[in-house]
Short mmCIF file of C-alpha atoms in Angstrom, two decimals:
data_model
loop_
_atom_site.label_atom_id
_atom_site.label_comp_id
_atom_site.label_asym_id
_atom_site.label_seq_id
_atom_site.Cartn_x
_atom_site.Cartn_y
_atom_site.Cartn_z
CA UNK A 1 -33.51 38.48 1.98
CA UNK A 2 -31.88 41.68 3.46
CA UNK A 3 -28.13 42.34 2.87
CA UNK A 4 -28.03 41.79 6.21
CA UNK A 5 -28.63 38.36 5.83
CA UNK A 6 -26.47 37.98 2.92
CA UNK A 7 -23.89 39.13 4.71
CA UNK A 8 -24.29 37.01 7.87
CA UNK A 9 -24.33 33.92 5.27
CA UNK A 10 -21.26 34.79 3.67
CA UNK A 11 -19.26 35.16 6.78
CA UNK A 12 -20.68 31.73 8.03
CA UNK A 13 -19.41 30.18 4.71
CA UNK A 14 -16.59 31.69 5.34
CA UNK A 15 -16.10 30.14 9.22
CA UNK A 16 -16.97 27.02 7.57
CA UNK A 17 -14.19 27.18 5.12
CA UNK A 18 -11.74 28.10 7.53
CA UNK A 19 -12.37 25.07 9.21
CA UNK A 20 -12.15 23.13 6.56
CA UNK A 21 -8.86 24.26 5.48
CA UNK A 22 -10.19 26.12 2.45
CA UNK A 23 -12.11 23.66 1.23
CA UNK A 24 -16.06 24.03 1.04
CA UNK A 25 -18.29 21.78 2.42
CA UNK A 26 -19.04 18.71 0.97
CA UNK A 27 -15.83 18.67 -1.00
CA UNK A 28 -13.51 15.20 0.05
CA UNK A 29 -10.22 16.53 1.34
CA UNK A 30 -7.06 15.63 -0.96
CA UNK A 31 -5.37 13.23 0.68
CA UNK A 32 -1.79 13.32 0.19
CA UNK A 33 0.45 10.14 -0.37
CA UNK A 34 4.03 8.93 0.93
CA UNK A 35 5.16 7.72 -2.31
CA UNK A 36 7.78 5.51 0.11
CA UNK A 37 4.68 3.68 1.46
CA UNK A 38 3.25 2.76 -1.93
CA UNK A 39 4.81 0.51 -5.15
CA UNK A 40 5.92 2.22 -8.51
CA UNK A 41 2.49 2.79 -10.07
CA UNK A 42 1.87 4.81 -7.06
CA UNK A 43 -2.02 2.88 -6.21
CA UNK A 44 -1.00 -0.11 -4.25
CA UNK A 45 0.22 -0.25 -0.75
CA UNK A 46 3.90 -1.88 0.44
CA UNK A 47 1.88 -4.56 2.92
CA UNK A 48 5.10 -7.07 3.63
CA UNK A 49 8.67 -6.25 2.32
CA UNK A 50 10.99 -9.46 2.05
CA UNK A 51 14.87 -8.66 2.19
CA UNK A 52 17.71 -11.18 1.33
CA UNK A 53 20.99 -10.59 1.02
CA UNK A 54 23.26 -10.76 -2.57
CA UNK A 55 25.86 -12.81 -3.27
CA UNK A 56 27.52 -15.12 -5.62
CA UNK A 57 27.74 -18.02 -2.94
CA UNK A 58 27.04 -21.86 -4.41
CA UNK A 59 24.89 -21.84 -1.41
CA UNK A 60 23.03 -18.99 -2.12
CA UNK A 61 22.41 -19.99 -5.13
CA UNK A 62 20.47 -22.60 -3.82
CA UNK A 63 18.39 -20.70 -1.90
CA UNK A 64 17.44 -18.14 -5.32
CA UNK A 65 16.74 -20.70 -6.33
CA UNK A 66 14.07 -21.44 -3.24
CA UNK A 67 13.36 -17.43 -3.31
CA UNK A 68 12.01 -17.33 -7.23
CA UNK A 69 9.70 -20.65 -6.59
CA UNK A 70 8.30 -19.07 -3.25
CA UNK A 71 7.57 -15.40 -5.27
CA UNK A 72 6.24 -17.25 -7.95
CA UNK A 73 3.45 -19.41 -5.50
CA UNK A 74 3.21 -15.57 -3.85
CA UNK A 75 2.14 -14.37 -7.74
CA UNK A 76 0.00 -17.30 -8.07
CA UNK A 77 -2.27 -17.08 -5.35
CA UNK A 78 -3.03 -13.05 -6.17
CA UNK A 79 -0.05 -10.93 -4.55
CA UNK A 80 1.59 -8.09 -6.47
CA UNK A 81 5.52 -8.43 -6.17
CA UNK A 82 7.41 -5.46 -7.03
CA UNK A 83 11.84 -6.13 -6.87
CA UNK A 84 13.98 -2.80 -5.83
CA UNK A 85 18.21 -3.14 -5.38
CA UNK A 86 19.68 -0.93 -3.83
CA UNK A 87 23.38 -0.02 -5.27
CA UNK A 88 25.41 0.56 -2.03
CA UNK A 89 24.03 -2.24 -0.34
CA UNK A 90 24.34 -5.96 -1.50
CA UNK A 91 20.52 -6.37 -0.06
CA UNK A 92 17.47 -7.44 -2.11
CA UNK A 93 14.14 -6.04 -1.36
CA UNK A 94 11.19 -7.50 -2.64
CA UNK A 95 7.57 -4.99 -1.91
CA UNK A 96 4.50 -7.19 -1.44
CA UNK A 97 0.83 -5.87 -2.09
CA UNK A 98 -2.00 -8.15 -0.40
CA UNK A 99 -5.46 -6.96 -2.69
CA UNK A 100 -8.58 -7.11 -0.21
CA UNK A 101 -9.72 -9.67 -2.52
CA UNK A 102 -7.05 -11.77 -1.27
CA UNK A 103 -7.06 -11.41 2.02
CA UNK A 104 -11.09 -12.03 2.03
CA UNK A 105 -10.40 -15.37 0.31
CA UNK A 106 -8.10 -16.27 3.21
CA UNK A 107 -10.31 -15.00 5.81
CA UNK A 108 -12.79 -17.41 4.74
CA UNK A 109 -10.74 -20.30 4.52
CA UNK A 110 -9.51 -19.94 7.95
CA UNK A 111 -12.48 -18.87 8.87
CA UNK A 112 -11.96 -15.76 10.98
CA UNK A 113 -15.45 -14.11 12.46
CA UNK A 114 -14.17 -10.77 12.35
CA UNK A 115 -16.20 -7.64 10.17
CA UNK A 116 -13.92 -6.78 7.63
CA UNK A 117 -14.38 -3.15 6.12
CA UNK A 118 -12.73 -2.45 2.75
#
């Protein structure tokens, strides 16, 4: 091989990392993550977010009472919960991750003909 060549090789590699924002082929691109879109440990996904309100009501206390037996069934059938307050606001958030397992199970018992990719 000539220098020629050589050359003409090394400027196509570098075209081809150009494109590739500096990465070389076959590499995966980093992707980089919204920590707002994702729960605490920073791997699952925020599918559903529940939000009630805070107060020291007798009839809200009824209905915590409704809230912690409904996110318990939600923990019991395979869904991560994850609680967040916020100070300022008397507002209770609740972050929901569905795991593909999860969701399959469900697809099968209501038996949806859909392709599902993971």
């Amino acid at each position: 091989m000539s220098d020629l060549d050589a050359e003409l090789i090394t400027d196509r590699n570098d075209i081809i990392m150009d494109d590739l924002n500096g990465q070389p082929p076959n590499k995966p691109k980093e992707v980089k993550k919204n920590p707002q879109l994702y729960l605490n440990d920073g791997i699952h996904s925020i599918d559903y977010i529940l939000v009630s309100r805070d107060s020291e009501t007798d009839d809200h206390l009824d209905h915590e009472e409704w809230r912690r037996v409904f996110e318990k069934n939600l923990v019991k059938e395979g869904l991560i919960l994850e609680e967040d307050r916020v100070e300022e606001v008397p507002l209770r958030f609740v972050k929901i991750h569905a795991p593909f397992e999860v969701c399959t199970r469900y697809a099968e018992i209501l038996k949806l003909r859909m392709p599902m990719k993971e």
